[in-house]
Amino acid sequence: MSSHKLIIGNWKMNPSTLEDAKRIAKRTRTVAARLAHTEVVVCPPFPFIVAASSRKPSANFHIGAQSVSIEEGGAHTGEVGASMLKNLGAEYVIAGHSEQRASGDTDETVSKKIARILESGMTAIVCVGEKSRDENGGHFEFLKNQIKGSFTGIAEDKVKHIVIAYEPVWAIGAKEAMVPSDVNEMSIFVKKTFADIFGAEAGLKLKVLYGGAVNFRNAGEIVRSGRVDGLLVGRESVNMPGFVELLKAVDEVG
Ligand code: PEP
């Protein structure tokens, strides 16, 4: 189970109707149940979380959320708390997605969100990634600082409930994904940086996913040659049958 690949479907602000949300979730659930080496997490917009969940336990299928408030509860109009998400059946929550960082989330906000997610007994999917790359390797320094900042104050005994999604911002929503050899290099760098903060064992156990322009054509190769523990998939996760093909391709990697 722990060596299973993890595929996160980040629906973003899609689809526009409840009917479509139910249809996409049902199709994903059905396919997930047939996978042998892969766990699937769908992260719908908040209003569709209940509809996307299954009433009965469903093999290899989990519900996640795309973000969470840093607050516990009370007078915070428009916010959604971690305990509410847990109560709806969410097992995973994304923190630090670049689209949320672009709307104002700082490393400090991200670390507070991670703390809320972990306190509520869910797994945090923490997104990190550079905006651009340069020949001098400035992206390594950027990434190291972002990881250190995002995990400030997180207790060592909680880190088994953290997954990192390495998502170079320039690849999100783009036409082309990062080449697998670079994905492999960055995944190793993320694990090493995590190990520097939380110790060698935590670094070894950490699951690192890749995200950015993944589709059914490139997914298998990114997982195989990029040697990542899974993928964070945006657009393709609401595109049927593309997502079904993507799940099958990753499952074949074994
Ligand atoms: C994402 O939403 O994090 C993402 C990687 O999007 P896309 O797969 O559409 O590039």
mmCIF file of N, CA and C in Angstrom, residues 88-224:
data_model
loop_
_atom_site.group_PDB
_atom_site.id
_atom_site.type_symbol
_atom_site.label_atom_id
_atom_site.label_comp_id
_atom_site.label_asym_id
_atom_site.label_seq_id
_atom_site.Cartn_x
_atom_site.Cartn_y
_atom_site.Cartn_z
ATOM 1 N N LEU A 88 -16.749 16.199 6.558
ATOM 2 C CA LEU A 88 -17.389 15.823 5.280
ATOM 3 C C LEU A 88 -16.746 14.585 4.662
ATOM 4 N N GLY A 89 -15.664 14.113 5.268
ATOM 5 C CA GLY A 89 -15.016 12.906 4.743
ATOM 6 C C GLY A 89 -13.724 13.159 4.001
ATOM 7 N N ALA A 90 -13.256 14.413 4.004
ATOM 8 C CA ALA A 90 -11.983 14.680 3.313
ATOM 9 C C ALA A 90 -10.839 14.034 4.088
ATOM 10 N N GLU A 91 -9.926 13.433 3.350
ATOM 11 C CA GLU A 91 -8.741 12.821 3.970
ATOM 12 C C GLU A 91 -7.478 13.605 3.635
ATOM 13 N N TYR A 92 -7.556 14.411 2.592
ATOM 14 C CA TYR A 92 -6.391 15.166 2.122
ATOM 15 C C TYR A 92 -6.801 16.623 1.889
ATOM 16 N N VAL A 93 -5.860 17.545 2.073
ATOM 17 C CA VAL A 93 -6.105 18.951 1.712
ATOM 18 C C VAL A 93 -4.831 19.511 1.068
ATOM 19 N N ILE A 94 -5.022 20.227 -0.016
ATOM 20 C CA ILE A 94 -3.887 20.887 -0.683
ATOM 21 C C ILE A 94 -3.565 22.190 0.051
ATOM 22 N N ALA A 95 -2.294 22.443 0.271
ATOM 23 C CA ALA A 95 -1.859 23.731 0.845
ATOM 24 C C ALA A 95 -0.743 24.288 -0.023
ATOM 25 N N GLY A 96 -0.811 25.582 -0.285
ATOM 26 C CA GLY A 96 0.285 26.234 -0.997
ATOM 27 C C GLY A 96 0.267 26.061 -2.493
ATOM 28 N N HIS A 97 -0.905 25.742 -3.057
ATOM 29 C CA HIS A 97 -0.964 25.685 -4.526
ATOM 30 C C HIS A 97 -0.550 27.050 -5.078
ATOM 31 N N SER A 98 0.144 27.049 -6.201
ATOM 32 C CA SER A 98 0.677 28.321 -6.724
ATOM 33 C C SER A 98 -0.430 29.321 -7.031
ATOM 34 N N GLU A 99 -1.628 28.818 -7.374
ATOM 35 C CA GLU A 99 -2.722 29.758 -7.660
ATOM 36 C C GLU A 99 -3.201 30.425 -6.371
ATOM 37 N N GLN A 100 -3.074 29.730 -5.234
ATOM 38 C CA GLN A 100 -3.396 30.320 -3.928
ATOM 39 C C GLN A 100 -2.256 31.231 -3.467
ATOM 40 N N ARG A 101 -1.033 30.812 -3.760
ATOM 41 C CA ARG A 101 0.099 31.676 -3.406
ATOM 42 C C ARG A 101 0.004 32.982 -4.200
ATOM 43 N N ALA A 102 -0.420 32.879 -5.476
ATOM 44 C CA ALA A 102 -0.554 34.092 -6.301
ATOM 45 C C ALA A 102 -1.657 35.005 -5.766
ATOM 46 N N SER A 103 -2.637 34.417 -5.054
ATOM 47 C CA SER A 103 -3.705 35.257 -4.486
ATOM 48 C C SER A 103 -3.363 35.719 -3.069
ATOM 49 N N GLY A 104 -2.143 35.503 -2.635
ATOM 50 C CA GLY A 104 -1.743 36.100 -1.364
ATOM 51 C C GLY A 104 -1.179 35.157 -0.318
ATOM 52 N N ASP A 105 -1.283 33.842 -0.514
ATOM 53 C CA ASP A 105 -0.723 32.932 0.501
ATOM 54 C C ASP A 105 0.807 33.043 0.535
ATOM 55 N N THR A 106 1.325 33.315 1.705
ATOM 56 C CA THR A 106 2.785 33.363 1.887
ATOM 57 C C THR A 106 3.243 32.020 2.469
ATOM 58 N N ASP A 107 4.548 31.844 2.609
ATOM 59 C CA ASP A 107 5.045 30.620 3.246
ATOM 60 C C ASP A 107 4.468 30.499 4.661
ATOM 61 N N GLU A 108 4.314 31.638 5.326
ATOM 62 C CA GLU A 108 3.790 31.618 6.694
ATOM 63 C C GLU A 108 2.328 31.141 6.703
ATOM 64 N N THR A 109 1.537 31.653 5.760
ATOM 65 C CA THR A 109 0.139 31.201 5.662
ATOM 66 C C THR A 109 0.105 29.702 5.382
ATOM 67 N N VAL A 110 0.959 29.271 4.471
ATOM 68 C CA VAL A 110 0.979 27.848 4.098
ATOM 69 C C VAL A 110 1.311 26.993 5.325
ATOM 70 N N SER A 111 2.266 27.427 6.118
ATOM 71 C CA SER A 111 2.631 26.628 7.305
ATOM 72 C C SER A 111 1.467 26.579 8.293
ATOM 73 N N LYS A 112 0.700 27.662 8.398
ATOM 74 C CA LYS A 112 -0.469 27.640 9.297
ATOM 75 C C LYS A 112 -1.545 26.693 8.753
ATOM 76 N N LYS A 113 -1.718 26.696 7.452
ATOM 77 C CA LYS A 113 -2.700 25.778 6.847
ATOM 78 C C LYS A 113 -2.282 24.324 7.079
ATOM 79 N N ILE A 114 -0.991 24.060 6.899
ATOM 80 C CA ILE A 114 -0.500 22.684 7.115
ATOM 81 C C ILE A 114 -0.801 22.266 8.563
ATOM 82 N N ALA A 115 -0.545 23.171 9.492
ATOM 83 C CA ALA A 115 -0.783 22.848 10.908
ATOM 84 C C ALA A 115 -2.259 22.514 11.140
ATOM 85 N N ARG A 116 -3.167 23.283 10.570
ATOM 86 C CA ARG A 116 -4.609 23.013 10.735
ATOM 87 C C ARG A 116 -4.991 21.656 10.133
ATOM 88 N N ILE A 117 -4.446 21.373 8.967
ATOM 89 C CA ILE A 117 -4.772 20.104 8.280
ATOM 90 C C ILE A 117 -4.319 18.922 9.149
ATOM 91 N N LEU A 118 -3.098 19.003 9.646
ATOM 92 C CA LEU A 118 -2.541 17.906 10.440
ATOM 93 C C LEU A 118 -3.270 17.757 11.769
ATOM 94 N N GLU A 119 -3.565 18.883 12.419
ATOM 95 C CA GLU A 119 -4.312 18.852 13.693
ATOM 96 C C GLU A 119 -5.648 18.132 13.533
ATOM 97 N N SER A 120 -6.266 18.298 12.355
ATOM 98 C CA SER A 120 -7.587 17.709 12.125
ATOM 99 C C SER A 120 -7.511 16.258 11.668
ATOM 100 N N GLY A 121 -6.311 15.729 11.574
ATOM 101 C CA GLY A 121 -6.155 14.319 11.249
ATOM 102 C C GLY A 121 -6.205 14.005 9.761
ATOM 103 N N MET A 122 -5.914 15.005 8.930
ATOM 104 C CA MET A 122 -5.882 14.756 7.482
ATOM 105 C C MET A 122 -4.432 14.832 6.984
ATOM 106 N N THR A 123 -4.240 14.455 5.739
ATOM 107 C CA THR A 123 -2.910 14.537 5.127
ATOM 108 C C THR A 123 -2.789 15.834 4.338
ATOM 109 N N ALA A 124 -1.673 16.532 4.512
ATOM 110 C CA ALA A 124 -1.435 17.786 3.785
ATOM 111 C C ALA A 124 -0.663 17.501 2.498
ATOM 112 N N ILE A 125 -1.214 17.972 1.390
ATOM 113 C CA ILE A 125 -0.497 17.903 0.105
ATOM 114 C C ILE A 125 0.086 19.298 -0.099
ATOM 115 N N VAL A 126 1.365 19.430 0.100
ATOM 116 C CA VAL A 126 1.979 20.757 0.109
ATOM 117 C C VAL A 126 2.651 21.024 -1.242
ATOM 118 N N CYS A 127 2.175 22.068 -1.923
ATOM 119 C CA CYS A 127 2.712 22.390 -3.250
ATOM 120 C C CYS A 127 3.875 23.363 -3.130
ATOM 121 N N VAL A 128 4.948 23.043 -3.830
ATOM 122 C CA VAL A 128 6.111 23.927 -3.900
ATOM 123 C C VAL A 128 6.594 23.939 -5.349
ATOM 124 N N GLY A 129 7.315 24.989 -5.709
ATOM 125 C CA GLY A 129 7.866 25.020 -7.069
ATOM 126 C C GLY A 129 8.306 26.406 -7.452
ATOM 127 N N GLU A 130 9.333 26.438 -8.292
ATOM 128 C CA GLU A 130 9.886 27.726 -8.702
ATOM 129 C C GLU A 130 9.056 28.353 -9.820
ATOM 130 N N LYS A 131 9.115 29.693 -9.899
ATOM 131 C CA LYS A 131 8.378 30.388 -10.967
ATOM 132 C C LYS A 131 9.132 30.305 -12.286
ATOM 133 N N SER A 132 10.460 30.300 -12.190
ATOM 134 C CA SER A 132 11.270 30.229 -13.407
ATOM 135 C C SER A 132 12.597 29.557 -13.063
ATOM 136 N N ARG A 133 13.355 29.222 -14.116
ATOM 137 C CA ARG A 133 14.655 28.567 -13.901
ATOM 138 C C ARG A 133 15.741 29.447 -14.492
ATOM 139 N N ASP A 134 16.920 29.393 -13.935
ATOM 140 C CA ASP A 134 18.032 30.109 -14.558
ATOM 141 C C ASP A 134 19.263 29.205 -14.627
ATOM 142 N N GLU A 135 20.190 29.618 -15.474
ATOM 143 C CA GLU A 135 21.372 28.769 -15.716
ATOM 144 C C GLU A 135 22.245 28.608 -14.480
ATOM 145 N N ASN A 136 22.135 29.538 -13.551
ATOM 146 C CA ASN A 136 22.974 29.465 -12.342
ATOM 147 C C ASN A 136 22.350 28.619 -11.242
ATOM 148 N N GLY A 137 21.192 28.008 -11.537
ATOM 149 C CA GLY A 137 20.569 27.127 -10.545
ATOM 150 C C GLY A 137 19.868 27.878 -9.425
ATOM 151 N N GLY A 138 19.469 29.123 -9.691
ATOM 152 C CA GLY A 138 18.763 29.918 -8.667
ATOM 153 C C GLY A 138 17.477 29.253 -8.201
ATOM 154 N N HIS A 139 16.911 28.385 -9.053
ATOM 155 C CA HIS A 139 15.659 27.710 -8.685
ATOM 156 C C HIS A 139 15.870 26.749 -7.506
ATOM 157 N N PHE A 140 17.092 26.217 -7.366
ATOM 158 C CA PHE A 140 17.350 25.319 -6.220
ATOM 159 C C PHE A 140 17.261 26.100 -4.905
ATOM 160 N N GLU A 141 17.868 27.282 -4.913
ATOM 161 C CA GLU A 141 17.873 28.123 -3.720
ATOM 162 C C GLU A 141 16.438 28.567 -3.392
ATOM 163 N N PHE A 142 15.704 28.941 -4.449
ATOM 164 C CA PHE A 142 14.312 29.378 -4.255
ATOM 165 C C PHE A 142 13.501 28.259 -3.607
ATOM 166 N N LEU A 143 13.652 27.070 -4.158
ATOM 167 C CA LEU A 143 12.869 25.923 -3.689
ATOM 168 C C LEU A 143 13.230 25.563 -2.248
ATOM 169 N N LYS A 144 14.526 25.595 -1.958
ATOM 170 C CA LYS A 144 14.968 25.271 -0.602
ATOM 171 C C LYS A 144 14.334 26.250 0.401
ATOM 172 N N ASN A 145 14.384 27.533 0.074
ATOM 173 C CA ASN A 145 13.809 28.537 0.987
ATOM 174 C C ASN A 145 12.299 28.373 1.105
ATOM 175 N N GLN A 146 11.655 28.064 -0.008
ATOM 176 C CA GLN A 146 10.190 27.904 0.032
ATOM 177 C C GLN A 146 9.804 26.705 0.893
ATOM 178 N N ILE A 147 10.542 25.618 0.759
ATOM 179 C CA ILE A 147 10.235 24.425 1.566
ATOM 180 C C ILE A 147 10.483 24.737 3.044
ATOM 181 N N LYS A 148 11.620 25.342 3.349
ATOM 182 C CA LYS A 148 11.923 25.661 4.757
ATOM 183 C C LYS A 148 10.855 26.586 5.324
ATOM 184 N N GLY A 149 10.463 27.611 4.564
ATOM 185 C CA GLY A 149 9.449 28.570 5.039
ATOM 186 C C GLY A 149 8.091 27.919 5.221
ATOM 187 N N SER A 150 7.725 27.035 4.320
ATOM 188 C CA SER A 150 6.386 26.427 4.365
ATOM 189 C C SER A 150 6.233 25.448 5.527
ATOM 190 N N PHE A 151 7.366 24.907 6.016
ATOM 191 C CA PHE A 151 7.268 23.919 7.098
ATOM 192 C C PHE A 151 7.717 24.466 8.452
ATOM 193 N N THR A 152 7.891 25.776 8.533
ATOM 194 C CA THR A 152 8.308 26.370 9.810
ATOM 195 C C THR A 152 7.265 26.061 10.887
ATOM 196 N N GLY A 153 7.728 25.534 11.998
ATOM 197 C CA GLY A 153 6.822 25.293 13.136
ATOM 198 C C GLY A 153 6.063 23.975 13.065
ATOM 199 N N ILE A 154 6.287 23.184 12.036
ATOM 200 C CA ILE A 154 5.578 21.895 11.940
ATOM 201 C C ILE A 154 6.352 20.843 12.747
ATOM 202 N N ALA A 155 5.617 20.153 13.615
ATOM 203 C CA ALA A 155 6.262 19.185 14.522
ATOM 204 C C ALA A 155 6.735 17.952 13.757
ATOM 205 N N GLU A 156 7.902 17.469 14.172
ATOM 206 C CA GLU A 156 8.534 16.326 13.494
ATOM 207 C C GLU A 156 7.664 15.071 13.515
ATOM 208 N N ASP A 157 6.902 14.891 14.609
ATOM 209 C CA ASP A 157 6.115 13.650 14.720
ATOM 210 C C ASP A 157 4.891 13.646 13.800
ATOM 211 N N LYS A 158 4.652 14.745 13.076
ATOM 212 C CA LYS A 158 3.481 14.812 12.175
ATOM 213 C C LYS A 158 3.857 14.600 10.718
ATOM 214 N N VAL A 159 5.163 14.513 10.439
ATOM 215 C CA VAL A 159 5.550 14.596 9.032
ATOM 216 C C VAL A 159 5.140 13.398 8.185
ATOM 217 N N LYS A 160 4.764 12.309 8.843
ATOM 218 C CA LYS A 160 4.317 11.170 8.017
ATOM 219 C C LYS A 160 2.992 11.473 7.331
ATOM 220 N N HIS A 161 2.319 12.538 7.745
ATOM 221 C CA HIS A 161 1.064 12.919 7.098
ATOM 222 C C HIS A 161 1.252 14.084 6.128
ATOM 223 N N ILE A 162 2.452 14.171 5.580
ATOM 224 C CA ILE A 162 2.741 15.221 4.593
ATOM 225 C C ILE A 162 3.189 14.587 3.288
ATOM 226 N N VAL A 163 2.636 15.111 2.190
ATOM 227 C CA VAL A 163 3.068 14.734 0.847
ATOM 228 C C VAL A 163 3.488 16.039 0.177
ATOM 229 N N ILE A 164 4.586 16.037 -0.558
ATOM 230 C CA ILE A 164 4.957 17.268 -1.278
ATOM 231 C C ILE A 164 4.680 17.088 -2.768
ATOM 232 N N ALA A 165 3.977 18.063 -3.324
ATOM 233 C CA ALA A 165 3.778 18.088 -4.778
ATOM 234 C C ALA A 165 4.724 19.141 -5.336
ATOM 235 N N TYR A 166 5.754 18.672 -6.047
ATOM 236 C CA TYR A 166 6.668 19.611 -6.700
ATOM 237 C C TYR A 166 6.018 20.034 -8.017
ATOM 238 N N GLU A 167 5.696 21.317 -8.096
ATOM 239 C CA GLU A 167 5.016 21.840 -9.284
ATOM 240 C C GLU A 167 5.719 23.102 -9.761
ATOM 241 N N PRO A 168 6.612 22.972 -10.740
ATOM 242 C CA PRO A 168 7.227 24.192 -11.270
ATOM 243 C C PRO A 168 6.109 25.072 -11.850
ATOM 244 N N VAL A 169 6.035 26.309 -11.373
ATOM 245 C CA VAL A 169 4.887 27.157 -11.713
ATOM 246 C C VAL A 169 4.782 27.365 -13.227
ATOM 247 N N TRP A 170 5.941 27.424 -13.890
ATOM 248 C CA TRP A 170 5.947 27.652 -15.338
ATOM 249 C C TRP A 170 5.343 26.467 -16.117
ATOM 250 N N ALA A 171 5.184 25.319 -15.476
ATOM 251 C CA ALA A 171 4.600 24.152 -16.172
ATOM 252 C C ALA A 171 3.106 24.005 -15.889
ATOM 253 N N ILE A 172 2.604 24.695 -14.854
ATOM 254 C CA ILE A 172 1.176 24.561 -14.512
ATOM 255 C C ILE A 172 0.345 25.286 -15.571
ATOM 256 N N GLY A 173 -0.586 24.570 -16.135
ATOM 257 C CA GLY A 173 -1.448 25.155 -17.162
ATOM 258 C C GLY A 173 -0.741 25.312 -18.505
ATOM 259 N N ALA A 174 0.497 24.813 -18.587
ATOM 260 C CA ALA A 174 1.274 24.971 -19.822
ATOM 261 C C ALA A 174 0.964 23.839 -20.811
ATOM 262 N N LYS A 175 1.608 23.908 -21.983
ATOM 263 C CA LYS A 175 1.409 22.847 -22.982
ATOM 264 C C LYS A 175 2.280 21.645 -22.669
ATOM 265 N N GLU A 176 3.510 21.921 -22.256
ATOM 266 C CA GLU A 176 4.490 20.844 -22.056
ATOM 267 C C GLU A 176 4.848 20.695 -20.587
ATOM 268 N N ALA A 177 4.981 19.451 -20.149
ATOM 269 C CA ALA A 177 5.434 19.178 -18.783
ATOM 270 C C ALA A 177 6.964 19.264 -18.726
ATOM 271 N N MET A 178 7.494 19.270 -17.530
ATOM 272 C CA MET A 178 8.951 19.194 -17.340
ATOM 273 C C MET A 178 9.436 17.837 -17.844
ATOM 274 N N VAL A 179 10.652 17.781 -18.369
ATOM 275 C CA VAL A 179 11.139 16.485 -18.865
ATOM 276 C C VAL A 179 11.416 15.558 -17.671
ATOM 277 N N PRO A 180 11.173 14.250 -17.841
ATOM 278 C CA PRO A 180 11.294 13.325 -16.712
ATOM 279 C C PRO A 180 12.638 13.353 -15.994
ATOM 280 N N SER A 181 13.756 13.547 -16.738
ATOM 281 C CA SER A 181 15.060 13.552 -16.047
ATOM 282 C C SER A 181 15.160 14.737 -15.077
ATOM 283 N N ASP A 182 14.583 15.871 -15.451
ATOM 284 C CA ASP A 182 14.580 17.029 -14.541
ATOM 285 C C ASP A 182 13.624 16.788 -13.375
ATOM 286 N N VAL A 183 12.499 16.112 -13.650
ATOM 287 C CA VAL A 183 11.562 15.776 -12.571
ATOM 288 C C VAL A 183 12.295 14.931 -11.527
ATOM 289 N N ASN A 184 13.073 13.966 -12.003
ATOM 290 C CA ASN A 184 13.818 13.090 -11.093
ATOM 291 C C ASN A 184 14.806 13.894 -10.245
ATOM 292 N N GLU A 185 15.540 14.786 -10.912
ATOM 293 C CA GLU A 185 16.523 15.610 -10.191
ATOM 294 C C GLU A 185 15.837 16.456 -9.108
ATOM 295 N N MET A 186 14.705 17.070 -9.455
ATOM 296 C CA MET A 186 14.031 17.962 -8.505
ATOM 297 C C MET A 186 13.393 17.171 -7.363
ATOM 298 N N SER A 187 12.907 15.973 -7.678
ATOM 299 C CA SER A 187 12.306 15.138 -6.631
ATOM 300 C C SER A 187 13.364 14.754 -5.583
ATOM 301 N N ILE A 188 14.566 14.425 -6.062
ATOM 302 C CA ILE A 188 15.662 14.096 -5.137
ATOM 303 C C ILE A 188 16.011 15.321 -4.292
ATOM 304 N N PHE A 189 16.035 16.480 -4.938
ATOM 305 C CA PHE A 189 16.367 17.718 -4.214
ATOM 306 C C PHE A 189 15.317 18.019 -3.129
ATOM 307 N N VAL A 190 14.049 17.812 -3.461
ATOM 308 C CA VAL A 190 12.973 18.049 -2.477
ATOM 309 C C VAL A 190 13.149 17.109 -1.284
ATOM 310 N N LYS A 191 13.415 15.841 -1.558
ATOM 311 C CA LYS A 191 13.592 14.863 -0.466
ATOM 312 C C LYS A 191 14.787 15.244 0.410
ATOM 313 N N LYS A 192 15.849 15.691 -0.232
ATOM 314 C CA LYS A 192 17.052 16.056 0.529
ATOM 315 C C LYS A 192 16.769 17.269 1.410
ATOM 316 N N THR A 193 16.076 18.240 0.862
ATOM 317 C CA THR A 193 15.763 19.448 1.650
ATOM 318 C C THR A 193 14.863 19.082 2.831
ATOM 319 N N PHE A 194 13.913 18.201 2.577
ATOM 320 C CA PHE A 194 13.004 17.755 3.647
ATOM 321 C C PHE A 194 13.796 17.022 4.731
ATOM 322 N N ALA A 195 14.751 16.194 4.281
ATOM 323 C CA ALA A 195 15.596 15.452 5.233
ATOM 324 C C ALA A 195 16.448 16.407 6.066
ATOM 325 N N ASP A 196 16.896 17.508 5.454
ATOM 326 C CA ASP A 196 17.682 18.499 6.209
ATOM 327 C C ASP A 196 16.856 19.100 7.342
ATOM 328 N N ILE A 197 15.549 19.212 7.133
ATOM 329 C CA ILE A 197 14.686 19.818 8.164
ATOM 330 C C ILE A 197 14.254 18.762 9.190
ATOM 331 N N PHE A 198 13.796 17.630 8.706
ATOM 332 C CA PHE A 198 13.120 16.666 9.592
ATOM 333 C C PHE A 198 13.902 15.369 9.845
ATOM 334 N N GLY A 199 15.068 15.237 9.252
ATOM 335 C CA GLY A 199 15.873 14.037 9.473
ATOM 336 C C GLY A 199 15.834 13.079 8.285
ATOM 337 N N ALA A 200 16.861 12.216 8.238
ATOM 338 C CA ALA A 200 17.055 11.335 7.079
ATOM 339 C C ALA A 200 15.874 10.392 6.855
ATOM 340 N N GLU A 201 15.333 9.853 7.947
ATOM 341 C CA GLU A 201 14.245 8.881 7.794
ATOM 342 C C GLU A 201 13.009 9.543 7.184
ATOM 343 N N ALA A 202 12.708 10.760 7.659
ATOM 344 C CA ALA A 202 11.552 11.497 7.117
ATOM 345 C C ALA A 202 11.747 11.765 5.630
ATOM 346 N N GLY A 203 12.969 12.089 5.244
ATOM 347 C CA GLY A 203 13.264 12.349 3.838
ATOM 348 C C GLY A 203 13.069 11.100 2.986
ATOM 349 N N LEU A 204 13.477 9.955 3.527
ATOM 350 C CA LEU A 204 13.345 8.699 2.784
ATOM 351 C C LEU A 204 11.878 8.306 2.622
ATOM 352 N N LYS A 205 11.092 8.563 3.663
ATOM 353 C CA LYS A 205 9.690 8.137 3.634
ATOM 354 C C LYS A 205 8.774 9.104 2.885
ATOM 355 N N LEU A 206 9.264 10.333 2.681
ATOM 356 C CA LEU A 206 8.414 11.363 2.058
ATOM 357 C C LEU A 206 7.972 10.961 0.646
ATOM 358 N N LYS A 207 6.688 11.158 0.366
ATOM 359 C CA LYS A 207 6.206 10.957 -1.002
ATOM 360 C C LYS A 207 6.317 12.286 -1.741
ATOM 361 N N VAL A 208 6.981 12.270 -2.891
ATOM 362 C CA VAL A 208 7.073 13.475 -3.715
ATOM 363 C C VAL A 208 6.338 13.227 -5.027
ATOM 364 N N LEU A 209 5.399 14.124 -5.314
ATOM 365 C CA LEU A 209 4.619 14.033 -6.548
ATOM 366 C C LEU A 209 5.107 15.110 -7.516
ATOM 367 N N TYR A 210 4.829 14.904 -8.791
ATOM 368 C CA TYR A 210 5.099 15.970 -9.778
ATOM 369 C C TYR A 210 3.772 16.506 -10.279
ATOM 370 N N GLY A 211 3.700 17.822 -10.506
ATOM 371 C CA GLY A 211 2.515 18.430 -11.126
ATOM 372 C C GLY A 211 2.915 19.485 -12.132
ATOM 373 N N GLY A 212 2.143 19.592 -13.204
ATOM 374 C CA GLY A 212 2.393 20.602 -14.235
ATOM 375 C C GLY A 212 2.236 20.002 -15.614
ATOM 376 N N ALA A 213 1.062 20.274 -16.246
ATOM 377 C CA ALA A 213 0.801 19.841 -17.621
ATOM 378 C C ALA A 213 0.890 18.322 -17.809
ATOM 379 N N VAL A 214 0.422 17.584 -16.814
ATOM 380 C CA VAL A 214 0.394 16.121 -16.952
ATOM 381 C C VAL A 214 -0.896 15.739 -17.682
ATOM 382 N N ASN A 215 -0.765 14.796 -18.612
ATOM 383 C CA ASN A 215 -1.950 14.296 -19.320
ATOM 384 C C ASN A 215 -1.795 12.793 -19.546
ATOM 385 N N PHE A 216 -2.770 12.202 -20.211
ATOM 386 C CA PHE A 216 -2.726 10.736 -20.339
ATOM 387 C C PHE A 216 -1.558 10.263 -21.197
ATOM 388 N N ARG A 217 -1.024 11.165 -22.037
ATOM 389 C CA ARG A 217 0.087 10.765 -22.903
ATOM 390 C C ARG A 217 1.418 10.728 -22.157
ATOM 391 N N ASN A 218 1.637 11.706 -21.264
ATOM 392 C CA ASN A 218 2.971 11.797 -20.637
ATOM 393 C C ASN A 218 3.039 11.208 -19.222
ATOM 394 N N ALA A 219 1.875 10.884 -18.623
ATOM 395 C CA ALA A 219 1.855 10.516 -17.196
ATOM 396 C C ALA A 219 2.725 9.298 -16.865
ATOM 397 N N GLY A 220 2.586 8.233 -17.656
ATOM 398 C CA GLY A 220 3.310 6.991 -17.369
ATOM 399 C C GLY A 220 4.816 7.227 -17.389
ATOM 400 N N GLU A 221 5.274 7.949 -18.404
ATOM 401 C CA GLU A 221 6.714 8.188 -18.556
ATOM 402 C C GLU A 221 7.267 9.089 -17.445
ATOM 403 N N ILE A 222 6.461 10.073 -17.036
ATOM 404 C CA ILE A 222 6.921 10.961 -15.948
ATOM 405 C C ILE A 222 7.084 10.158 -14.664
ATOM 406 N N VAL A 223 6.127 9.276 -14.392
ATOM 407 C CA VAL A 223 6.223 8.473 -13.159
ATOM 408 C C VAL A 223 7.399 7.487 -13.268
ATOM 409 N N ARG A 224 7.517 6.844 -14.441
ATOM 410 C CA ARG A 224 8.556 5.810 -14.610
ATOM 411 C C ARG A 224 9.959 6.432 -14.594
#
